[in-house]
XYZ file of C-alpha atoms in Angstrom:
658
model
C 84.043 130.080 0.090
C 81.715 132.284 2.203
C 79.134 130.219 4.101
C 75.479 131.334 3.743
C 73.875 131.908 7.114
C 70.200 131.532 8.003
C 69.883 135.329 8.377
C 71.274 135.891 4.887
C 68.944 133.320 3.381
C 65.942 134.920 5.084
C 67.030 138.359 3.906
C 67.397 137.159 0.339
C 63.953 135.535 0.249
C 62.356 138.592 1.879
C 63.996 140.937 -0.620
C 62.877 138.856 -3.598
C 59.309 138.728 -2.298
C 59.341 142.463 -1.563
C 60.672 143.391 -5.008
C 58.077 141.126 -6.599
C 55.332 142.900 -4.624
C 56.656 146.252 -5.793
C 56.433 145.160 -9.388
C 52.881 143.918 -8.819
C 51.901 147.222 -7.163
C 53.490 149.160 -9.977
C 51.584 147.171 -12.539
C 48.312 147.548 -10.599
C 48.390 151.212 -9.503
C 50.158 152.932 -12.360
C 48.193 153.748 -15.464
C 49.264 151.952 -18.564
C 50.635 155.170 -20.011
C 52.799 155.883 -16.937
C 53.882 152.270 -16.623
C 55.137 152.449 -20.139
C 56.913 155.799 -19.730
C 58.467 155.175 -16.295
C 59.387 151.540 -16.734
C 63.018 152.382 -17.390
C 63.347 154.629 -14.337
C 61.588 152.155 -12.060
C 63.696 149.314 -13.265
C 66.811 151.478 -12.755
C 65.846 151.945 -9.107
C 65.042 148.280 -8.839
C 68.461 147.494 -10.301
C 70.130 149.662 -7.644
C 68.050 147.876 -5.029
C 69.154 144.478 -6.327
C 72.827 145.524 -6.300
C 72.545 146.796 -2.732
C 70.773 143.608 -1.739
C 73.734 141.626 -3.082
C 76.123 143.827 -1.091
C 73.996 143.347 2.009
C 74.157 139.621 1.441
C 77.952 139.880 1.903
C 77.988 142.543 4.642
C 75.021 143.621 6.803
C 76.413 147.187 7.036
C 75.020 147.884 3.535
C 71.493 147.423 4.918
C 71.049 151.182 5.432
C 71.678 151.858 1.746
C 69.385 149.027 0.706
C 66.643 150.589 2.857
C 67.054 153.995 1.176
C 66.872 152.394 -2.263
C 63.669 150.581 -1.318
C 62.172 153.859 -0.040
C 63.044 155.591 -3.299
C 61.369 152.865 -5.325
C 58.234 153.038 -3.161
C 58.181 156.820 -3.453
C 58.502 156.658 -7.216
C 55.544 154.303 -7.347
C 53.346 156.254 -4.911
C 53.869 159.817 -6.206
C 52.424 160.861 -9.545
C 54.850 161.514 -12.335
C 54.592 165.312 -12.249
C 54.815 165.558 -8.468
C 57.735 163.133 -8.376
C 59.647 165.084 -11.004
C 58.955 168.376 -9.211
C 60.004 166.946 -5.855
C 63.308 165.764 -7.226
C 63.981 168.965 -9.176
C 63.231 171.091 -6.085
C 65.432 168.955 -3.865
C 62.506 167.844 -1.763
C 62.998 164.163 -2.512
C 66.597 163.116 -2.210
C 67.980 161.119 -5.071
C 68.958 157.607 -3.958
C 72.695 158.255 -4.001
C 72.414 161.515 -1.992
C 70.118 159.827 0.532
C 72.591 157.008 0.928
C 75.424 159.495 1.547
C 73.403 161.333 4.221
C 72.489 158.105 5.963
C 76.120 156.948 5.883
C 77.630 160.107 7.488
C 77.560 159.958 11.304
C 76.547 163.215 12.914
C 74.613 164.683 9.972
C 71.501 162.674 10.810
C 70.692 161.250 14.200
C 68.785 158.268 12.894
C 67.538 156.761 9.671
C 64.196 158.586 10.008
C 65.950 161.983 10.010
C 66.404 161.707 6.267
C 62.651 161.832 5.707
C 62.193 164.540 8.333
C 64.487 166.719 6.219
C 62.519 165.809 3.118
C 59.185 166.737 4.710
C 60.568 169.974 6.138
C 61.914 171.172 2.777
C 58.727 170.277 0.928
C 56.546 172.400 3.162
C 53.962 169.703 2.858
C 53.109 170.506 -0.732
C 52.703 167.803 -3.295
C 53.557 165.067 -0.856
C 50.113 163.639 -0.256
C 48.712 163.581 -3.806
C 47.516 160.008 -3.297
C 45.996 158.355 -0.223
C 48.605 155.602 -0.322
C 51.568 157.993 -0.228
C 51.223 158.763 3.496
C 51.210 155.089 4.348
C 54.223 154.597 2.103
C 56.071 157.460 3.809
C 55.288 156.152 7.276
C 56.430 152.678 6.307
C 59.605 154.151 4.901
C 60.339 156.128 8.062
C 59.666 153.042 10.189
C 61.945 150.966 7.992
C 64.746 153.479 8.264
C 64.387 153.760 12.044
C 64.270 149.987 12.420
C 67.369 149.617 10.274
C 69.202 152.174 12.371
C 68.151 150.430 15.580
C 69.487 147.158 14.207
C 72.774 148.834 13.329
C 73.026 150.504 16.746
C 72.251 147.194 18.469
C 74.991 145.475 16.499
C 77.438 148.249 17.371
C 76.511 148.028 21.059
C 76.951 144.266 20.929
C 80.406 144.671 19.420
C 81.330 147.276 22.028
C 80.199 144.969 24.838
C 82.088 142.067 23.316
C 85.232 144.174 23.031
C 84.907 145.334 26.648
C 84.359 141.760 27.836
C 87.451 140.615 25.996
C 89.431 143.509 27.443
C 88.221 142.987 31.005
C 89.068 139.288 30.949
C 92.591 139.887 29.721
C 95.382 139.907 32.322
C 97.180 142.516 30.228
C 96.599 146.221 30.784
C 94.688 147.556 27.754
C 93.816 151.194 27.169
C 92.781 153.615 24.413
C 93.819 157.271 24.347
C 92.982 160.269 22.211
C 95.525 162.518 20.529
C 96.034 164.442 23.783
C 96.982 161.210 25.622
C 93.704 161.254 27.552
C 92.183 157.900 28.415
C 89.151 157.012 26.281
C 88.669 153.429 27.419
C 90.554 151.043 29.716
C 90.064 147.519 30.972
C 89.889 146.265 34.541
C 93.551 145.290 34.717
C 94.546 148.830 33.777
C 92.085 150.225 36.329
C 93.670 148.092 39.042
C 97.097 149.235 37.904
C 95.997 152.880 38.150
C 94.505 152.293 41.588
C 90.852 152.917 40.706
C 87.785 150.717 41.108
C 85.785 151.608 37.991
C 87.116 151.807 34.465
C 84.968 154.897 33.755
C 86.901 156.840 36.403
C 89.880 157.094 34.041
C 87.960 158.560 31.081
C 89.263 162.016 30.164
C 92.248 161.790 32.517
C 95.946 161.366 31.789
C 98.834 159.510 33.366
C 99.593 162.614 35.451
C 96.442 161.847 37.447
C 97.697 158.387 38.440
C 101.434 157.966 37.884
C 104.526 159.715 39.277
C 105.281 162.900 37.396
C 108.572 161.689 35.940
C 107.010 158.523 34.549
C 103.927 160.372 33.263
C 106.089 162.891 31.431
C 108.072 160.056 29.864
C 104.947 158.132 28.804
C 103.158 161.122 27.275
C 106.287 162.327 25.471
C 106.791 158.993 23.763
C 103.080 158.786 22.866
C 103.068 162.226 21.302
C 106.202 161.384 19.358
C 104.604 158.144 18.182
C 101.472 159.955 16.967
C 103.659 162.401 15.048
C 105.763 159.759 13.333
C 103.211 156.943 13.180
C 105.862 154.459 14.303
C 104.492 152.042 16.937
C 106.312 151.207 20.164
C 106.916 147.471 20.449
C 107.752 145.562 23.643
C 109.446 148.425 25.454
C 110.609 147.245 28.895
C 110.165 149.974 31.475
C 110.470 150.330 35.225
C 107.173 151.175 36.890
C 107.112 150.633 40.682
C 103.940 149.750 42.538
C 101.997 152.309 44.552
C 103.714 151.064 47.718
C 107.184 151.326 46.164
C 107.903 147.707 45.240
C 109.961 147.053 42.116
C 107.980 146.277 38.994
C 108.705 146.124 35.258
C 106.303 146.313 32.338
C 106.481 145.422 28.672
C 104.576 148.136 26.777
C 103.339 148.047 23.181
C 101.576 151.092 21.718
C 100.214 151.676 18.222
C 98.416 154.640 16.583
C 94.734 154.438 15.547
C 93.740 155.826 12.127
C 90.394 157.048 10.794
C 89.033 156.391 7.290
C 91.095 159.193 5.889
C 94.341 157.869 7.335
C 94.590 160.483 10.074
C 95.781 159.468 13.549
C 92.920 159.914 16.018
C 94.444 158.221 19.060
C 96.339 155.179 20.205
C 95.869 151.747 21.715
C 98.275 150.427 24.323
C 98.866 147.022 25.860
C 101.115 146.622 28.892
C 102.110 143.414 30.594
C 103.675 142.911 34.015
C 106.992 141.190 33.276
C 108.500 141.516 36.754
C 108.660 137.753 37.170
C 110.182 137.379 33.714
C 112.796 140.019 34.499
C 113.553 138.286 37.805
C 113.908 134.908 36.108
C 116.071 136.410 33.360
C 118.285 138.040 35.975
C 118.558 134.782 37.900
C 119.336 133.001 34.646
C 121.977 135.589 33.801
C 123.568 135.229 37.227
C 123.348 131.453 36.972
C 125.010 131.493 33.572
C 127.653 133.852 34.911
C 128.310 131.580 37.876
C 128.392 128.553 35.591
C 130.836 130.291 33.256
C 133.115 131.163 36.175
C 132.902 127.645 37.597
C 133.410 126.213 34.113
C 136.597 128.204 33.615
C 137.973 127.886 37.157
C 137.215 124.216 37.816
C 140.194 121.986 38.427
C 138.314 119.112 36.803
C 138.143 118.828 33.062
C 134.684 119.836 31.811
C 133.336 119.283 28.314
C 129.974 119.817 26.633
C 129.070 117.556 23.726
C 125.950 116.602 21.796
C 124.154 113.556 23.170
C 123.574 111.731 19.888
C 126.731 112.379 17.854
C 129.048 113.269 20.709
C 130.532 116.304 18.984
C 132.373 118.637 21.306
C 130.792 122.065 21.811
C 133.108 123.497 24.454
C 135.826 122.540 26.948
C 137.543 124.317 29.816
C 141.234 124.882 30.497
C 141.482 121.925 32.870
C 140.238 119.632 30.102
C 143.038 120.913 27.892
C 145.558 120.308 30.676
C 144.340 116.752 31.292
C 143.927 115.540 27.701
C 146.450 117.801 25.976
C 144.087 119.029 23.225
C 143.437 122.746 22.730
C 139.913 124.085 22.201
C 140.560 124.525 18.495
C 141.741 120.932 18.173
C 138.828 119.358 20.016
C 135.688 121.447 19.303
C 133.595 119.960 16.512
C 135.184 116.520 16.864
C 133.987 113.410 18.658
C 135.648 111.229 21.274
C 135.897 108.474 18.651
C 137.726 110.720 16.218
C 140.177 111.862 18.897
C 140.446 108.404 20.506
C 139.898 109.880 23.978
C 138.910 106.581 25.593
C 141.140 103.541 25.975
C 138.067 101.444 25.192
C 136.123 102.932 22.239
C 132.886 101.579 23.746
C 133.324 103.597 26.948
C 131.466 106.577 25.491
C 128.559 104.319 24.452
C 128.479 102.902 27.969
C 128.392 106.419 29.386
C 125.603 107.433 26.999
C 123.526 104.319 27.812
C 123.633 105.069 31.527
C 122.703 108.695 30.840
C 119.728 107.724 28.687
C 118.485 105.384 31.425
C 119.100 107.503 34.529
C 119.897 111.004 33.246
C 123.162 111.193 35.200
C 126.399 109.383 35.967
C 128.455 109.758 39.137
C 132.066 108.700 39.722
C 132.464 106.223 36.906
C 136.082 105.080 36.558
C 137.262 104.759 32.967
C 140.614 104.498 31.290
C 141.242 107.525 29.067
C 143.966 108.528 26.616
C 145.895 111.780 26.380
C 146.975 113.406 23.132
C 150.427 111.923 23.709
C 148.913 108.434 23.791
C 149.490 107.994 27.519
C 146.680 106.201 29.334
C 145.381 107.515 32.625
C 142.662 106.712 35.145
C 139.733 109.121 34.887
C 136.829 109.591 37.261
C 133.859 110.633 35.118
C 130.578 112.260 36.104
C 128.007 113.404 33.548
C 124.507 114.763 33.182
C 122.102 115.412 30.305
C 121.343 119.110 29.749
C 119.374 121.108 27.186
C 121.523 123.572 25.256
C 119.432 125.822 23.004
C 116.908 123.074 22.340
C 119.429 120.270 21.777
C 120.138 117.483 24.274
C 123.789 117.550 25.285
C 126.106 115.902 27.781
C 128.070 117.952 30.261
C 130.707 115.755 31.809
C 133.576 116.238 34.208
C 136.713 114.178 34.348
C 139.273 114.068 37.115
C 142.697 112.559 36.599
C 142.903 110.126 39.508
C 146.076 108.418 38.338
C 148.131 109.810 41.276
C 145.409 108.776 43.729
C 145.193 105.311 42.181
C 148.945 104.937 42.416
C 148.929 106.198 46.005
C 146.065 103.847 46.841
C 147.905 100.915 45.323
C 151.027 101.836 47.292
C 148.986 102.262 50.465
C 147.292 98.916 49.937
C 150.667 97.299 49.451
C 151.912 98.881 52.672
C 148.715 97.799 54.429
C 149.183 94.221 53.271
C 152.792 94.316 54.366
C 151.826 95.799 57.712
C 149.135 93.184 58.111
C 151.677 90.452 57.443
C 154.069 92.055 59.914
C 151.392 92.350 62.555
C 150.354 88.806 61.934
C 153.929 87.631 62.198
C 154.310 89.620 65.409
C 151.093 88.191 66.791
C 152.198 84.707 65.824
C 155.545 85.288 67.460
C 153.916 86.595 70.645
C 151.543 83.671 70.656
C 154.278 81.107 70.102
C 156.739 82.796 72.439
C 154.179 83.083 75.204
C 153.142 79.510 74.683
C 156.742 78.253 74.781
C 157.549 80.364 77.861
C 154.867 78.633 79.884
C 156.733 75.309 80.067
C 159.943 76.572 81.779
C 157.786 78.865 83.899
C 155.763 75.927 85.149
C 159.015 74.148 86.073
C 160.189 77.196 88.022
C 156.906 77.265 89.905
C 157.012 73.505 90.526
C 160.568 73.382 91.857
C 160.161 76.508 93.983
C 157.092 74.923 95.568
C 159.017 71.689 96.226
C 161.899 73.576 97.844
C 159.474 75.373 100.155
C 157.701 72.139 101.035
C 160.650 69.694 101.411
C 163.588 71.885 102.361
C 161.810 74.471 104.404
C 163.864 73.557 107.480
C 167.186 73.653 105.636
C 166.695 77.272 104.597
C 166.999 80.215 106.870
C 164.394 82.971 106.869
C 166.121 84.927 104.084
C 166.305 81.826 101.859
C 162.630 81.131 102.379
C 161.841 84.785 101.497
C 163.808 84.429 98.279
C 161.884 81.316 97.324
C 158.541 82.992 98.043
C 159.596 85.919 95.846
C 160.538 83.523 93.052
C 157.150 81.820 93.368
C 155.232 85.132 93.352
C 157.201 86.373 90.361
C 156.468 83.150 88.525
C 152.747 83.538 89.291
C 152.742 87.091 87.966
C 154.669 85.915 84.937
C 152.076 83.217 84.375
C 149.274 85.794 84.510
C 151.186 88.108 82.188
C 151.778 85.338 79.670
C 148.089 84.448 79.727
C 147.148 88.086 79.060
C 149.667 88.295 76.207
C 148.259 85.096 74.753
C 144.750 86.516 75.003
C 145.842 89.745 73.307
C 147.587 87.869 70.504
C 144.625 85.548 70.086
C 142.237 88.492 69.738
C 144.465 90.113 67.128
C 145.048 86.995 65.081
C 141.848 85.025 65.264
C 138.828 85.786 63.116
C 135.867 87.148 65.041
C 132.854 84.902 65.346
C 130.131 87.528 65.108
C 126.617 86.492 66.013
C 123.699 87.981 68.003
C 124.725 88.363 71.643
C 122.443 89.486 74.457
C 124.452 91.977 76.488
C 122.139 91.484 79.463
C 122.910 87.748 79.512
C 126.633 88.406 79.000
C 126.708 90.788 81.992
C 124.924 88.228 84.177
C 127.512 85.563 83.246
C 130.348 87.942 84.143
C 128.746 88.820 87.482
C 128.481 85.121 88.279
C 132.232 84.730 87.692
C 132.966 87.818 89.810
C 130.820 86.690 92.722
C 133.799 86.291 95.105
C 135.150 89.750 94.209
C 131.715 91.269 94.753
C 131.503 89.664 98.184
C 135.032 90.689 99.111
C 134.465 94.323 98.166
C 130.771 94.405 99.167
C 130.227 95.790 95.676
C 126.977 96.378 93.793
C 126.384 96.309 90.033
C 123.238 97.979 88.640
C 122.373 96.886 85.117
C 120.055 98.924 82.916
C 118.239 97.746 79.803
C 120.751 96.448 77.276
C 120.094 95.340 73.668
C 121.258 92.404 71.594
C 124.131 93.197 69.224
C 126.290 91.405 66.669
C 129.460 90.429 68.544
C 131.974 87.708 69.289
C 130.495 86.230 72.492
C 133.883 85.288 74.011
C 135.460 88.655 73.269
C 132.467 90.708 74.424
C 132.431 88.700 77.674
C 136.154 89.421 78.146
C 135.481 93.144 77.546
C 132.715 93.307 80.141
C 134.684 91.274 82.683
C 137.774 93.501 82.419
C 135.786 96.750 82.770
C 133.533 95.559 85.624
C 136.410 93.966 87.543
C 138.434 97.193 87.193
C 135.510 99.205 88.604
C 135.252 96.807 91.548
C 139.005 96.641 92.081
C 139.825 100.361 91.963
C 137.397 101.390 94.696
C 138.023 103.949 97.404
C 139.100 102.657 100.835
C 136.178 101.721 103.076
C 133.684 102.685 100.337
C 131.792 99.776 98.741
C 131.989 100.042 94.948
C 128.812 100.769 92.975
C 128.877 100.117 89.229
C 126.141 101.369 86.869
C 125.822 99.812 83.383
C 123.545 101.498 80.806
C 122.965 101.338 77.069
C 121.693 104.063 74.713
C 120.771 103.575 71.056
C 122.183 106.232 68.705
C 122.725 106.769 64.982
C 125.976 107.640 63.262
C 126.415 110.373 60.668
C 125.629 107.764 57.981
C 122.411 106.868 59.867
C 123.828 103.537 61.040
C 122.292 102.383 64.368
C 124.864 102.100 67.152
C 124.983 101.320 70.872
C 126.614 103.609 73.408
C 127.479 101.441 76.416
C 128.490 103.297 79.601
C 130.058 101.725 82.708
C 130.205 104.198 85.598
C 131.709 103.636 89.049
C 132.336 105.565 92.265
C 135.960 104.497 92.535
C 139.235 106.372 92.872
C 139.115 107.775 89.333
C 142.122 109.205 87.495
C 143.426 112.396 85.970
C 142.291 112.600 82.326
C 145.749 113.748 81.269
C 146.699 110.074 81.656
C 143.859 108.937 79.354
C 146.176 107.903 76.459
C 148.276 105.790 78.856
C 145.521 103.681 80.358
C 144.813 101.937 77.030
C 148.522 101.277 76.350
C 150.013 97.872 77.083
C 151.889 97.482 80.378
C 151.038 101.038 81.478
C 149.939 101.347 85.101
C 148.833 104.420 87.065
C 149.225 102.666 90.433
C 151.835 100.414 91.999
C 151.449 96.644 92.312
C 151.427 96.969 96.083
C 148.237 99.070 95.891
C 146.301 97.271 93.164
C 146.944 93.983 91.398
C 147.170 93.689 87.629
C 149.434 93.324 84.614
C 148.639 96.582 82.805
C 147.132 94.760 79.841
C 143.430 94.691 80.796
C 142.344 98.010 79.219
C 144.617 97.341 76.236
C 142.661 94.140 75.686
C 139.423 96.148 75.968
C 140.523 98.576 73.272
C 141.630 95.678 71.060
C 138.264 93.939 71.423
C 136.285 97.124 70.726
C 138.345 97.896 67.629
C 137.829 94.330 66.398
C 134.118 95.084 66.654
C 134.562 98.335 64.627
C 133.774 100.485 67.643
C 135.538 102.941 69.926
C 136.287 103.290 73.633
C 137.137 106.292 75.795
C 136.716 107.418 79.399
C 135.887 110.454 81.550
C 137.116 110.775 85.104
C 138.370 112.960 87.911
C 140.564 111.856 90.801
C 138.374 110.702 93.669
C 135.146 111.088 91.668
C 134.961 107.744 89.905
C 135.230 107.002 86.202
C 132.913 106.453 83.262
C 133.984 104.239 80.369
C 132.095 104.885 77.115
C 132.044 102.148 74.497
C 130.411 102.667 71.098
C 129.557 99.526 69.118
C 127.509 98.966 65.939
C 124.321 96.984 66.405
C 125.052 95.114 63.175
C 128.566 94.228 62.127
C 129.597 95.186 58.574
C 130.836 92.555 56.170
C 134.585 92.505 56.545
C 137.243 90.147 55.314
C 138.040 87.411 57.819
C 141.371 87.318 59.603
C 143.318 84.079 59.465
C 144.264 81.804 62.325
C 147.973 81.783 63.181
C 149.885 78.604 62.621
């Protein structure tokens, strides 16, 4: 129901009071005879006034007609009967309906007062002032008409300003054109698009004044066609580059404007910059195209199913190859119906993880082929939105061959570990058992040299000395083999070890060698790492003693020990330990040999050793999950580079040989 406003209530009360005053004036001024004879006509005019008042109550635009009716009533009261009849018959006074028509036609009268100017001009001034009150009545009427017109014009101006404000605050480009496609009104967005500062600058101009000729011809042609047919243009996407040549697309909607008689008098257009939308749509199209290609070409089985029910929407060829079901057999069905999982609850488990995290990566599940054969599947899945419905896109990879290969490899690894352990045990036991007869050889050779030295000639004594030296070397070799076997067989006792303290202990043990060679060891700042203290001490002793031993003749050895903290590719902190000397060096083509057991680059007469020292170093470093290498040139010294983790990973413990 229409709500009554304060303005309407005021208008109603004012009209009632005014009509009541008119009736009082009529009763007071008119003679009894005229009141009796003209009552019907006056009440007819009053009836028209009441009807127009009711119309004005619903729509203020009827106010102009209400004003004319009021003027007619006042005129009928003020002018004597004969003069009033003559004025109407001569066309001087306009009948109410004709006056209302004139007031309602724009262009015929410039304002509401023009109606009475015409009346006065046609009357020639005769018969219009037959009573003193008539002039006042006429002036009041003219003022009322003018005031009514001003109110109407003010309302129209207010509506125009409101429309312009709405247009100017819209990001869309809005414009009005006449039937010749000339701009009548535009908003600020359209002005910016046309490259002008003021909206008024476009009035009376066409697209040819602002746009490229080809585009302008296209725009105007479609507008003229639209105004001929009356069919609007809806959401037409068109290319319209910027003034500096950058790509730009617009969505244009144009509609004809009709007058009261249904004739087209122009058009209204709204354009929107949809460049970003076009770009996104193109990216989406390319993305969908790439997805479709990847979907079809993937070697993994890919399926798309609804999240809640699990009904299959689509699968790729690899999925068919893995499970054995064609697209027609699987689409529209669920994993339960097709018994795709060895455990029916596997799909629920997958869905639960997806609902909690939104994705699943590398989940191993047992799956079932169409033939009933079970296989190991590696599943990954993610929740996606497909046309407004939550779905699961999952990939499955048949890892049965890999699992079988891994099982075989693990079996080989266990067998190799047993073999290595057996070999280490054998080396340990053999070396241990060899020491007893070796000690007897050394003991008896020493006794022969001490007690029967005079009974042997010089050659016999030389033979005994050779036997004793060989036994000593054999003893050293057996000890190194025992150490190597012990490192390979015994579990590592990892705990925090200060490398600085370990180096100082080694230097204390090598004090005699340092004095004999006049060597110098420079130790940089070294950290504390997780290590087996005995093994790490053996590593440092072997490397430092080698640097001191393999020095150049008459050149005191200088050994530099430094440590640098680094990070691996997986961001694990590591130590790079470097031991550099100024010794004889070696050719790097022999690098693989120096870490191999019993391999020597120099004869025993030049440098002592068993050829196991660097092999032990490599073994120790590998037991600490590190690496060792070296850089050198003959005569330019050598640098050994050892990389060790600061913290040892949790590994299974090796067992002690029996």
